[in-house]
PDB file of C-alpha atoms and ligand atoms in Angstrom:
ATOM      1  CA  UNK A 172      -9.632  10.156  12.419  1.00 93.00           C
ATOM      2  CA  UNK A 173     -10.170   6.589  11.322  1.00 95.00           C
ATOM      3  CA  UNK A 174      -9.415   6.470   7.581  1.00 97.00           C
ATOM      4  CA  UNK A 175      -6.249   6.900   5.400  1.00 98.00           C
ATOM      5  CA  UNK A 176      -5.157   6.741   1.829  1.00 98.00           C
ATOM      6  CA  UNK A 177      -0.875   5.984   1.333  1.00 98.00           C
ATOM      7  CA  UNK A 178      -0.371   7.162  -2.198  1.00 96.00           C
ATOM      8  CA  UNK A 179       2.166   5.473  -4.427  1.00 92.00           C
ATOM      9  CA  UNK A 180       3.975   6.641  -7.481  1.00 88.00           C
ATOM     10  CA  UNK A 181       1.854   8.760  -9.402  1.00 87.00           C
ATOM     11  CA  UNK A 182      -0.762  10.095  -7.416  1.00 87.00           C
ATOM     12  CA  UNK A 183       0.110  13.208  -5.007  1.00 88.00           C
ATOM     13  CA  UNK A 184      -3.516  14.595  -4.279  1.00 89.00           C
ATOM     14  CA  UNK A 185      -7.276  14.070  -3.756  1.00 92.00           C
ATOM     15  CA  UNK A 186      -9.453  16.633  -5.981  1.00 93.00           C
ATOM     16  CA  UNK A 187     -12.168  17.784  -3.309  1.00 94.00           C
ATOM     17  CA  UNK A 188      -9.531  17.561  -0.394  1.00 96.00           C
ATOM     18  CA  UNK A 189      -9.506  20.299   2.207  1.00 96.00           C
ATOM     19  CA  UNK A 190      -6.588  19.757   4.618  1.00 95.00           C
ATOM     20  CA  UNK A 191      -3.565  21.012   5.579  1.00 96.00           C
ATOM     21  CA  UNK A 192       0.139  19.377   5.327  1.00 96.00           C
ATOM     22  CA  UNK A 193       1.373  18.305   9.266  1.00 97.00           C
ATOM     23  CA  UNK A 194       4.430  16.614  10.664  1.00 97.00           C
ATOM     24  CA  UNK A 195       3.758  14.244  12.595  1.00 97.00           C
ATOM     25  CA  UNK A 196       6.786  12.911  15.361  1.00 97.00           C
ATOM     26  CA  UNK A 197       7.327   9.469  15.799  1.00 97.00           C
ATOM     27  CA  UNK A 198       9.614   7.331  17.706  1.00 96.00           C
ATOM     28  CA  UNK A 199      11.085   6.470  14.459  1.00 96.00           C
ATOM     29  CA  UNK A 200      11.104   9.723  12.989  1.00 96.00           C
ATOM     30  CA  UNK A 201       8.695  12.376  11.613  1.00 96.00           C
ATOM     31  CA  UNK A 202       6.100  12.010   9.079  1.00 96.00           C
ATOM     32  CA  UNK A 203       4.663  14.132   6.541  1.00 96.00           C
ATOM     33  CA  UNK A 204       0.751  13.569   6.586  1.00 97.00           C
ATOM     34  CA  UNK A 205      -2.112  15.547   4.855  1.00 97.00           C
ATOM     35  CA  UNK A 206      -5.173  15.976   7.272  1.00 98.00           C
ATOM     36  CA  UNK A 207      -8.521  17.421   6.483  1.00 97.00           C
ATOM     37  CA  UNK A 208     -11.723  15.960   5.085  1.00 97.00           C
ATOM     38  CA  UNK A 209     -13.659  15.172   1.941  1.00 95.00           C
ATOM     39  CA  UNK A 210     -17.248  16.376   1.625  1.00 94.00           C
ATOM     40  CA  UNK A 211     -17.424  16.633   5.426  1.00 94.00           C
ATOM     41  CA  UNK A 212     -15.599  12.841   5.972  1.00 96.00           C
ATOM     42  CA  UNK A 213     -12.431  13.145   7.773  1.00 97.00           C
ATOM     43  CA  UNK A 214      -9.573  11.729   6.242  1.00 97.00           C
ATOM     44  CA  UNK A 215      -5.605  11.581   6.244  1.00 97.00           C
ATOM     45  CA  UNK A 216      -3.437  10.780   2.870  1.00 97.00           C
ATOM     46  CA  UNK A 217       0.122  10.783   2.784  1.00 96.00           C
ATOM     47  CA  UNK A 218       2.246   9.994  -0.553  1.00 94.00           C
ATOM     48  CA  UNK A 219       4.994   7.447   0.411  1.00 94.00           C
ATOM     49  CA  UNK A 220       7.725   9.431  -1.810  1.00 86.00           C
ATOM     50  CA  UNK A 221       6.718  12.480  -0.679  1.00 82.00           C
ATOM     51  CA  UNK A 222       4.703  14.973  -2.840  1.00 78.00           C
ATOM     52  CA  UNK A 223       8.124  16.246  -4.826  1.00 80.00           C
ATOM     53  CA  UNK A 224       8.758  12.446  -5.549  1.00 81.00           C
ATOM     54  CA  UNK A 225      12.142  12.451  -3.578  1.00 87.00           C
ATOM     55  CA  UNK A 226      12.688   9.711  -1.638  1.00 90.00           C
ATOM     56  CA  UNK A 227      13.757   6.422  -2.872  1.00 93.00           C
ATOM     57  CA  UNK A 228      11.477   2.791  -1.961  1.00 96.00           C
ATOM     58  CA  UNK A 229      14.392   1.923   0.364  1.00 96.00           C
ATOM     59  CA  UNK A 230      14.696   5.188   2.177  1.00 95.00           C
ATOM     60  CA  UNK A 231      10.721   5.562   3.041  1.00 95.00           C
ATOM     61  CA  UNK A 232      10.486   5.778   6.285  1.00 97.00           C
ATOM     62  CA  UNK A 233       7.343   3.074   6.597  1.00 98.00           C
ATOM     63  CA  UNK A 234       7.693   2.908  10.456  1.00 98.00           C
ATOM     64  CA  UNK A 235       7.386   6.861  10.904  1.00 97.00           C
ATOM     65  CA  UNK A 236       4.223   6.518   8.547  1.00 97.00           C
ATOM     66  CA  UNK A 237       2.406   3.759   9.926  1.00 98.00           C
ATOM     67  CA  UNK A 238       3.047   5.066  13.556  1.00 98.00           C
ATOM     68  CA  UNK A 239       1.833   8.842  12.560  1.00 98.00           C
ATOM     69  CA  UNK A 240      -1.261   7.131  11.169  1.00 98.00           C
ATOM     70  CA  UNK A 241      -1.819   5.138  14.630  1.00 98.00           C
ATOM     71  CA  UNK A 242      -1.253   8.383  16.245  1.00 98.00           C
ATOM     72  CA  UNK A 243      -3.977  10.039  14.678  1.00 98.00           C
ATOM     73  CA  UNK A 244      -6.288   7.185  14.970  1.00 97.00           C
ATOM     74  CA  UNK A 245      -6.487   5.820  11.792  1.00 97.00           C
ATOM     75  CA  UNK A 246      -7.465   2.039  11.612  1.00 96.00           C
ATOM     76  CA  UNK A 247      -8.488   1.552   7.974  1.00 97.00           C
ATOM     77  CA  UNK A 248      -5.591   2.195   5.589  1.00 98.00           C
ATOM     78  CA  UNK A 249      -6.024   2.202   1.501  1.00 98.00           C
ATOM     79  CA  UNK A 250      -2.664   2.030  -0.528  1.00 98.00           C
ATOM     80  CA  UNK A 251      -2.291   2.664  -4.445  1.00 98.00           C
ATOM     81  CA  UNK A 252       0.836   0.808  -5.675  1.00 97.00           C
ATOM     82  CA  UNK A 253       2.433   1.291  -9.341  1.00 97.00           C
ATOM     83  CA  UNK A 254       3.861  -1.587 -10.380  1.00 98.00           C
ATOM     84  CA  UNK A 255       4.986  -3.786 -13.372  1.00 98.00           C
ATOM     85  CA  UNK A 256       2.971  -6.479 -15.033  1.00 98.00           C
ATOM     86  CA  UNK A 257       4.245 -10.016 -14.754  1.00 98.00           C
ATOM     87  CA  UNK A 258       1.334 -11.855 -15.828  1.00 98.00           C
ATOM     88  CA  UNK A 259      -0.694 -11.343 -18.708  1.00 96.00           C
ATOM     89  CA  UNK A 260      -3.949 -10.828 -16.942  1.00 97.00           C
ATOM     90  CA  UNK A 261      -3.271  -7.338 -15.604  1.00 98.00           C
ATOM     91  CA  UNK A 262      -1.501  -5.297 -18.945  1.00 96.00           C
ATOM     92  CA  UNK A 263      -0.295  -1.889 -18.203  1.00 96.00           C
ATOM     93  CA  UNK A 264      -3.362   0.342 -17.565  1.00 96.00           C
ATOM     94  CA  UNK A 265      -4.600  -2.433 -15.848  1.00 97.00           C
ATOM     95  CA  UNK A 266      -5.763  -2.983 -11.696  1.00 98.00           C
ATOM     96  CA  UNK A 267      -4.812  -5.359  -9.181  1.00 98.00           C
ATOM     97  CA  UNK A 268      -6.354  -5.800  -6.093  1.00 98.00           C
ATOM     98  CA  UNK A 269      -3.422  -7.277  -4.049  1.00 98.00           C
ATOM     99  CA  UNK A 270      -4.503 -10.316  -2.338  1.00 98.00           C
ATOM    100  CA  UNK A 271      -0.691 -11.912  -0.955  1.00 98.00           C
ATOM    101  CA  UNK A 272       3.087 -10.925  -1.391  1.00 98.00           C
ATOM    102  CA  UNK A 273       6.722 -12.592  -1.932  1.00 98.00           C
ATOM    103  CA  UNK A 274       8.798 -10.353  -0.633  1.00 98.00           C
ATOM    104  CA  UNK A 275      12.865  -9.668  -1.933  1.00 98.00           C
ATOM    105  CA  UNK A 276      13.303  -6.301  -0.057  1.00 98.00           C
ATOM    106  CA  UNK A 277      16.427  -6.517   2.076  1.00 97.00           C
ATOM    107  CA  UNK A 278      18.178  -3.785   4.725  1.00 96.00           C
ATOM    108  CA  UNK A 279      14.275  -2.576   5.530  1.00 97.00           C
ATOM    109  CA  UNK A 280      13.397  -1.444   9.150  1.00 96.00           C
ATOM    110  CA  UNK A 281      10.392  -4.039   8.826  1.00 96.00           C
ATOM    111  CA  UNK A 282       8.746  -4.525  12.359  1.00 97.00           C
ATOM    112  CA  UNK A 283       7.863  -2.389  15.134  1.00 96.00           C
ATOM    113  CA  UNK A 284       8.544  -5.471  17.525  1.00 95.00           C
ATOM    114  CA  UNK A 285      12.186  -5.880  17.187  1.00 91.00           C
ATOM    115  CA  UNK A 286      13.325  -6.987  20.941  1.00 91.00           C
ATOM    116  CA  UNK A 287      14.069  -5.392  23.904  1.00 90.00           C
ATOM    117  CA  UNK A 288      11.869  -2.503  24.931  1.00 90.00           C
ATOM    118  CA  UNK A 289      10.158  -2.749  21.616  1.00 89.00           C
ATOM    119  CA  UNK A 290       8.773  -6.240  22.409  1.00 89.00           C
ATOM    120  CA  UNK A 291       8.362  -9.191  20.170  1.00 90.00           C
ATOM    121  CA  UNK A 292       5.140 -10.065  18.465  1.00 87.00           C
ATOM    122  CA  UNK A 293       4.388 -12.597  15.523  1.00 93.00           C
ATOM    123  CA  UNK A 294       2.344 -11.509  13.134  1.00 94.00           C
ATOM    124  CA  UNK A 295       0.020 -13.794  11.441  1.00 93.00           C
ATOM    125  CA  UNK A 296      -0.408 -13.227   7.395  1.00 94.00           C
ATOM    126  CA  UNK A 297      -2.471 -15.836   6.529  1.00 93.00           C
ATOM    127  CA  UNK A 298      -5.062 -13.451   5.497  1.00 94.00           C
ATOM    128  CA  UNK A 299      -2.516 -10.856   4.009  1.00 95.00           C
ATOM    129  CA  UNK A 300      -4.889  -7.917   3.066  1.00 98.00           C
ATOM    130  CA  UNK A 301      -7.990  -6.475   5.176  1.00 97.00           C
ATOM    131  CA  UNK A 302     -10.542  -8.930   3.143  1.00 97.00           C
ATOM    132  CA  UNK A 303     -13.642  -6.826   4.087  1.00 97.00           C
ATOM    133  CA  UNK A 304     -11.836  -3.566   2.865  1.00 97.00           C
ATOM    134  CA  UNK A 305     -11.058  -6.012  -0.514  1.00 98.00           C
ATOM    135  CA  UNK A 306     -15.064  -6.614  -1.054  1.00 97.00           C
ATOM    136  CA  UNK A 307     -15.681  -3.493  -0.421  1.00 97.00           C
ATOM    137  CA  UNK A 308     -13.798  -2.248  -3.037  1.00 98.00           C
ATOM    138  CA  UNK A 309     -14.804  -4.898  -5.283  1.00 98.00           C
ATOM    139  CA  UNK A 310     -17.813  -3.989  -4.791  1.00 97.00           C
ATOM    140  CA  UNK A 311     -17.608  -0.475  -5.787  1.00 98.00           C
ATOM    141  CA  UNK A 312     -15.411  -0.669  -8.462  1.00 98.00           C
ATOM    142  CA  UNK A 313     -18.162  -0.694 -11.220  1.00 98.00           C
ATOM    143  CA  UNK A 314     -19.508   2.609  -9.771  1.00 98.00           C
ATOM    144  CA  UNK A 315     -16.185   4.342 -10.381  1.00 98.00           C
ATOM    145  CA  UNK A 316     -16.268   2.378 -14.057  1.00 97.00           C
ATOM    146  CA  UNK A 317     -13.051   0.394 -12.682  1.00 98.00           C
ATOM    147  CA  UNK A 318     -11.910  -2.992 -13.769  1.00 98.00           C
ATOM    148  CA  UNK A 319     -10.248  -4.666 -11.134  1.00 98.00           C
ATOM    149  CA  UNK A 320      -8.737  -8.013 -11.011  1.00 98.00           C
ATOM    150  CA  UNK A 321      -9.988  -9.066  -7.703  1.00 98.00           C
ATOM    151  CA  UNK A 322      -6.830 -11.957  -7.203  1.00 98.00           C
ATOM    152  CA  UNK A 323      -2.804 -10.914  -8.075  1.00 98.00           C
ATOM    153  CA  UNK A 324       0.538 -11.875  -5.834  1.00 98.00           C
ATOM    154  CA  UNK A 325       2.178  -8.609  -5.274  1.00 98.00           C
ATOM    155  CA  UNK A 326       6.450  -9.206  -5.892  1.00 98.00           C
ATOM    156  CA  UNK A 327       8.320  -6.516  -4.022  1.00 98.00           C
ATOM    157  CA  UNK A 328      11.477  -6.073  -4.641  1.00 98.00           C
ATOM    158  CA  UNK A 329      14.326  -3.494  -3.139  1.00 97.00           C
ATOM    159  CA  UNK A 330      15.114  -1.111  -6.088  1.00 95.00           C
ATOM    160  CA  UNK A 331      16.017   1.533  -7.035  1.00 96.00           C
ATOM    161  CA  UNK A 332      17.303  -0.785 -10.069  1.00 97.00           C
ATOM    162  CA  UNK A 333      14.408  -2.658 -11.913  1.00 97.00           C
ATOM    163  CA  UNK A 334      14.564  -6.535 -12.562  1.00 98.00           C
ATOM    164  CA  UNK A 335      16.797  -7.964 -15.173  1.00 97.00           C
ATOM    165  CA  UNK A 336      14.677 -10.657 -17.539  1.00 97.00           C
ATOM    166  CA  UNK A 337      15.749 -13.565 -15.445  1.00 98.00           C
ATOM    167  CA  UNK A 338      14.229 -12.147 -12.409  1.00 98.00           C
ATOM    168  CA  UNK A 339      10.656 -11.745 -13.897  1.00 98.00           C
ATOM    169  CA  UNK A 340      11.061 -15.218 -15.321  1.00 98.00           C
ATOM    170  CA  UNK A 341      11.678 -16.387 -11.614  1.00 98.00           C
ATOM    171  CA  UNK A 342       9.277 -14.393  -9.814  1.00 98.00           C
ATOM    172  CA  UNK A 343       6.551 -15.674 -12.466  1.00 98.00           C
ATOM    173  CA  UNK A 344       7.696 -19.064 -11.993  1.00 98.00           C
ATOM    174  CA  UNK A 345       7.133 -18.582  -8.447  1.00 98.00           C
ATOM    175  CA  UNK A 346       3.221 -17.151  -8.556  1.00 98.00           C
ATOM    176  CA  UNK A 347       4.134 -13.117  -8.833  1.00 98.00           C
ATOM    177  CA  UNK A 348       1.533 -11.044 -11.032  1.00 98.00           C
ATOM    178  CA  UNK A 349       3.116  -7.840 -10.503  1.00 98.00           C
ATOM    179  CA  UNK A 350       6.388  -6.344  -9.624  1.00 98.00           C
ATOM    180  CA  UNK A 351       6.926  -2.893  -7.803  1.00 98.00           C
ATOM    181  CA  UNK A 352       9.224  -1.678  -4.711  1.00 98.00           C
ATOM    182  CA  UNK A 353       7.289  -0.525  -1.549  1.00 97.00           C
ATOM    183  CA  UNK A 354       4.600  -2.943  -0.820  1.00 98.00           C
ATOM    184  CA  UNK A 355       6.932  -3.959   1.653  1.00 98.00           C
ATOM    185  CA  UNK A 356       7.141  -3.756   4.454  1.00 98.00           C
ATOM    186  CA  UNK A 357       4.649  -1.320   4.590  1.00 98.00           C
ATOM    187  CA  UNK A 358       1.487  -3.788   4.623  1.00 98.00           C
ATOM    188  CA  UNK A 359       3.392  -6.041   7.605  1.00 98.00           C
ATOM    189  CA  UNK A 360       3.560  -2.941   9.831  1.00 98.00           C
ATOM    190  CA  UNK A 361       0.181  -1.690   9.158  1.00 98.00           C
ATOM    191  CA  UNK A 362      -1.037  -5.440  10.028  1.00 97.00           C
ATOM    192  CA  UNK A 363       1.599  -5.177  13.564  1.00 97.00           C
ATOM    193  CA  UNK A 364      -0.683  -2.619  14.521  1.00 96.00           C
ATOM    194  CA  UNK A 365      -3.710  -4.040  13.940  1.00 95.00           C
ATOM    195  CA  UNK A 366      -4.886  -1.609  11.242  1.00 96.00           C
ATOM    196  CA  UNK A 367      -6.926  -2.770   8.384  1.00 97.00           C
ATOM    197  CA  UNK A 368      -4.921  -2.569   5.104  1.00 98.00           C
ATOM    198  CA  UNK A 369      -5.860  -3.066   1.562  1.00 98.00           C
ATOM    199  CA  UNK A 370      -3.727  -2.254  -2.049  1.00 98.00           C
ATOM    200  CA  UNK A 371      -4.422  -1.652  -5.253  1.00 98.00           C
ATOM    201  CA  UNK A 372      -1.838  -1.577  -7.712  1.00 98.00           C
ATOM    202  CA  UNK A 373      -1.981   0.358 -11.196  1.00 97.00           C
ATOM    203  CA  UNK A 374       0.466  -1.470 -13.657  1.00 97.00           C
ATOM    204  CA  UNK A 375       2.382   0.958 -15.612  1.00 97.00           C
ATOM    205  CA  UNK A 376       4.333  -1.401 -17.993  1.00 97.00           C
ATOM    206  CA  UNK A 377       5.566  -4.807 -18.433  1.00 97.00           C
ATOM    207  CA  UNK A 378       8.124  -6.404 -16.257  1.00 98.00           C
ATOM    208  CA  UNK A 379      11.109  -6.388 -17.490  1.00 96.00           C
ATOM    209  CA  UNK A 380      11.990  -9.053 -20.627  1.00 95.00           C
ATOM    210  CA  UNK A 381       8.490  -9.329 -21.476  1.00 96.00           C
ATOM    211  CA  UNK A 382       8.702  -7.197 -23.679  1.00 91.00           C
ATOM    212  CA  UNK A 383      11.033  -5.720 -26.474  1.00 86.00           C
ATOM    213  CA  UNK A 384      11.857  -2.962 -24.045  1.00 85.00           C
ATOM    214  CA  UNK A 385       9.994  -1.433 -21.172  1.00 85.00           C
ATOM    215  CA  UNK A 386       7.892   1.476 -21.688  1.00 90.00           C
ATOM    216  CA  UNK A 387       5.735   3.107 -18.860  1.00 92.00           C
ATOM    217  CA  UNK A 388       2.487   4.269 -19.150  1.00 89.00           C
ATOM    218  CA  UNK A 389       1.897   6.447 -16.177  1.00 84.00           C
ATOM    219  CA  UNK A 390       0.957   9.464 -17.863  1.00 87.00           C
ATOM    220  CA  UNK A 391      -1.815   8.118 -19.915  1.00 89.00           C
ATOM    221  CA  UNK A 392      -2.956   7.039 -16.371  1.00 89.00           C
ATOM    222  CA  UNK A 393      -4.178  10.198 -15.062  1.00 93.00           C
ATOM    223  CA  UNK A 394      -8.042   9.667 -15.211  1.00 95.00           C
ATOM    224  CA  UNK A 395      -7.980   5.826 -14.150  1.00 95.00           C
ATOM    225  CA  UNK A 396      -6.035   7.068 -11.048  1.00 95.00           C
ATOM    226  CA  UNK A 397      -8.729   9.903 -10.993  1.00 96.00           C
ATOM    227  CA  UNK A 398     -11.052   7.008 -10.448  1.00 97.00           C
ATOM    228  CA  UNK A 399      -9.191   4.711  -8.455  1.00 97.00           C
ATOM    229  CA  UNK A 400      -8.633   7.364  -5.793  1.00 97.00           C
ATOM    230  CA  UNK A 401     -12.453   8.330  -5.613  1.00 97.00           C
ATOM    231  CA  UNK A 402     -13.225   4.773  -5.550  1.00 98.00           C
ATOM    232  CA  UNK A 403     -10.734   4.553  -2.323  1.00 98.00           C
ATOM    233  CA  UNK A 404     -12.323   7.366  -0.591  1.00 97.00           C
ATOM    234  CA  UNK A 405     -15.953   6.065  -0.844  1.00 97.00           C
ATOM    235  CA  UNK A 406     -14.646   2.901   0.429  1.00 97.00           C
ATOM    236  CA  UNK A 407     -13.208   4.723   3.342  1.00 97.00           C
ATOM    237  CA  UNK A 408     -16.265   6.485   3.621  1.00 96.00           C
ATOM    238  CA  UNK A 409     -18.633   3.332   3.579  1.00 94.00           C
ATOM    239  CA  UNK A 410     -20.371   1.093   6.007  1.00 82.00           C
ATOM    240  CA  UNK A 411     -18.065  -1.217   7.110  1.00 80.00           C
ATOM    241  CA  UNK A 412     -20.268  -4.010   8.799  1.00 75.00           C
ATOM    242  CA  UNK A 413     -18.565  -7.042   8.203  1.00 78.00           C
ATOM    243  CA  UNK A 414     -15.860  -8.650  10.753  1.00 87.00           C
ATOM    244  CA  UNK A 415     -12.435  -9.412  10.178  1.00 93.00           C
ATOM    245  CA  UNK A 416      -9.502 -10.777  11.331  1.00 90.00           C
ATOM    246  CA  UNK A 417      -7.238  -7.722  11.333  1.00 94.00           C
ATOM    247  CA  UNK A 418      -7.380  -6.357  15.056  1.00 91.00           C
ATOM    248  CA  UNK A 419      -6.227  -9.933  16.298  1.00 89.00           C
ATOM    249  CA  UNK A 420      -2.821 -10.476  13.563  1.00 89.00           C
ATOM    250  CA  UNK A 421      -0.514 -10.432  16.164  1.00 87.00           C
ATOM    251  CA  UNK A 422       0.296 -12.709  18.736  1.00 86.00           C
ATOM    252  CA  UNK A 423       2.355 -10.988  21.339  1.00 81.00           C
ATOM    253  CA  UNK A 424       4.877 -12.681  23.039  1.00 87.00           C
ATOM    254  CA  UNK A 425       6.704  -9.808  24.824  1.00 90.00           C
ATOM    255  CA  UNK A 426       4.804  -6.379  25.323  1.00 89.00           C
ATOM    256  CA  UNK A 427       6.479  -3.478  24.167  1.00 89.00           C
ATOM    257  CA  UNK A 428       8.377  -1.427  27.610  1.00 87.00           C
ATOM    258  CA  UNK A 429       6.205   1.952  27.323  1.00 71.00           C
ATOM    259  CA  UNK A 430       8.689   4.335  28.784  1.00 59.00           C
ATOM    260  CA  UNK A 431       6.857   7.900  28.942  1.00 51.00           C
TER     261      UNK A 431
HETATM  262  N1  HPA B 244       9.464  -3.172 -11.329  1.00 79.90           N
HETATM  263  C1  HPA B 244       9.498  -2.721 -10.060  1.00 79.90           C
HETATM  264  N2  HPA B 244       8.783  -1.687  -9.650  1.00 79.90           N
HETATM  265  C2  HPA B 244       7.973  -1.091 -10.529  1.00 79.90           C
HETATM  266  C3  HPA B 244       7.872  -1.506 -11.863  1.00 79.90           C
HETATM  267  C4  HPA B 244       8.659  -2.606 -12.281  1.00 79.90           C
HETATM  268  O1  HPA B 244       8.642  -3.040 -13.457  1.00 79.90           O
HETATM  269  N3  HPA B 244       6.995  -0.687 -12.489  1.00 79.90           N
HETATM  270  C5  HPA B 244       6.553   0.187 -11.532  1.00 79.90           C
HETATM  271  N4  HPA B 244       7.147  -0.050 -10.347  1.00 79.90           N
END
């Protein structure tokens, strides 16, 4: 299986999905990963929270669920991300297509390569986001009627708590155009193992301080994420002819001790 969707906040299925729920073990853990196929394509989705939205951003286990995704195969990974709206050019209701990060998570398990047996690798981010999986979805956007600003600097910071006005007004300062709280690490391990990764995130209110007071919009999502998630599928599902960088991001300085 080559292709997976990693569903944020908000979005716990794929209408037309036939699969079934699996555990998948990891050195790091198990994962909970849907497997099956849409209209005959196979295809693996997992929501990062779980589908009972129980588990904080800080406790997802992102190493268990990018390993159970190498495990299976999978090499082209789609993520939805709900975040808040710094700048003015993607409002709530409004798409992202995440093209770079500043990341403020702390206390994360954030690499696979962390010394020892498990090696150490450097990961180059220069290109941050799979950029053929980016035009492709570009490109199909207007298909699924979707609007997406093809440019915006995703913020991530640790949560549970969100920012306090000061923090927006820093993180704008500093070239963030939307806020949320599991970009990260995620992406960074995805690109460790070589996968092709791409995000799209669905603001669901302004930062905080921008504002009177934050209000969410979420629920009046439901058919935009309707879209967004067909749109992610039949980019999974396309021809993708174009070369990348992705395979060659890391630059291994100490292979990983397989001990079997
Ligand atoms: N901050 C952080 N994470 C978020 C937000 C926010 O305003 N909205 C949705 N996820």
């Amino acid at each position: 299986m080559d292709a997976a969707i990693i569903f944020g906040t908000g979005i716990y299925l794929i209408k037309g999905f036939n699969g079934v729920e699996k555990t998948i073990e990891t050195p790091y853990g198990p994962a909970l990963v849907n497997i099956g196929t849409y209209e005959g394509f196979e295809l693996a989705f997992l929501a990062r929270h779980g589908l009972d939205h129980t588990t904080p951003p800080h406790k997802i286990n992102y190493r268990a669920n990018i390993k159970a995704l190498q495990i299976l195969g999978v090499k082209h990974v789609l993520a939805t991300n709900a975040v808040g709206s710094i700048t003015r050019v993607i409002p709530p209701m409004g798409l992202g297509l995440l093209t770079d990060f500043l990341d403020f998570t702390s206390g994360r398990e954030f690499t696979f390569f962390d010394g020892g047996n498990s090696g150490l690798a450097h990961t180059n981010m220069d290109v941050t986001y799979c950029p053929v999986l980016r035009k492709k979805i570009l490109d199909l956007a207007p298909e699924f009627d979707l609007k997406i600003h093809p440019e915006a600097v995703y913020v991530a910071t640790n949560g549970p708590r969100f920012e306090t006005p000061a923090e927006i007004r820093m993180y704008a300062q500093l070239g963030g155009d939307v806020v949320g709280m599991t970009g990260i690490p995620e992406v960074v391990l995805a690109r460790e193992l070589g996968m092709h990764y791409a995000a799209v995130a669905y603001s669901i209110n302004w930062a905080a301080g921008l504002e009177q007071e934050m209000s969410f919009v979420g629920d009046q999502m439901a058919d935009i994420k309707q879209r967004l998630t067909m749109l992610l599928v039949n980019t999974l599902k396309a021809q993708l002819d174009e070369t990348c960088g992705c395979e060659q991001a890391v630059m291994m300085m100490h292979e990983p001790v397989r001990i079997s």
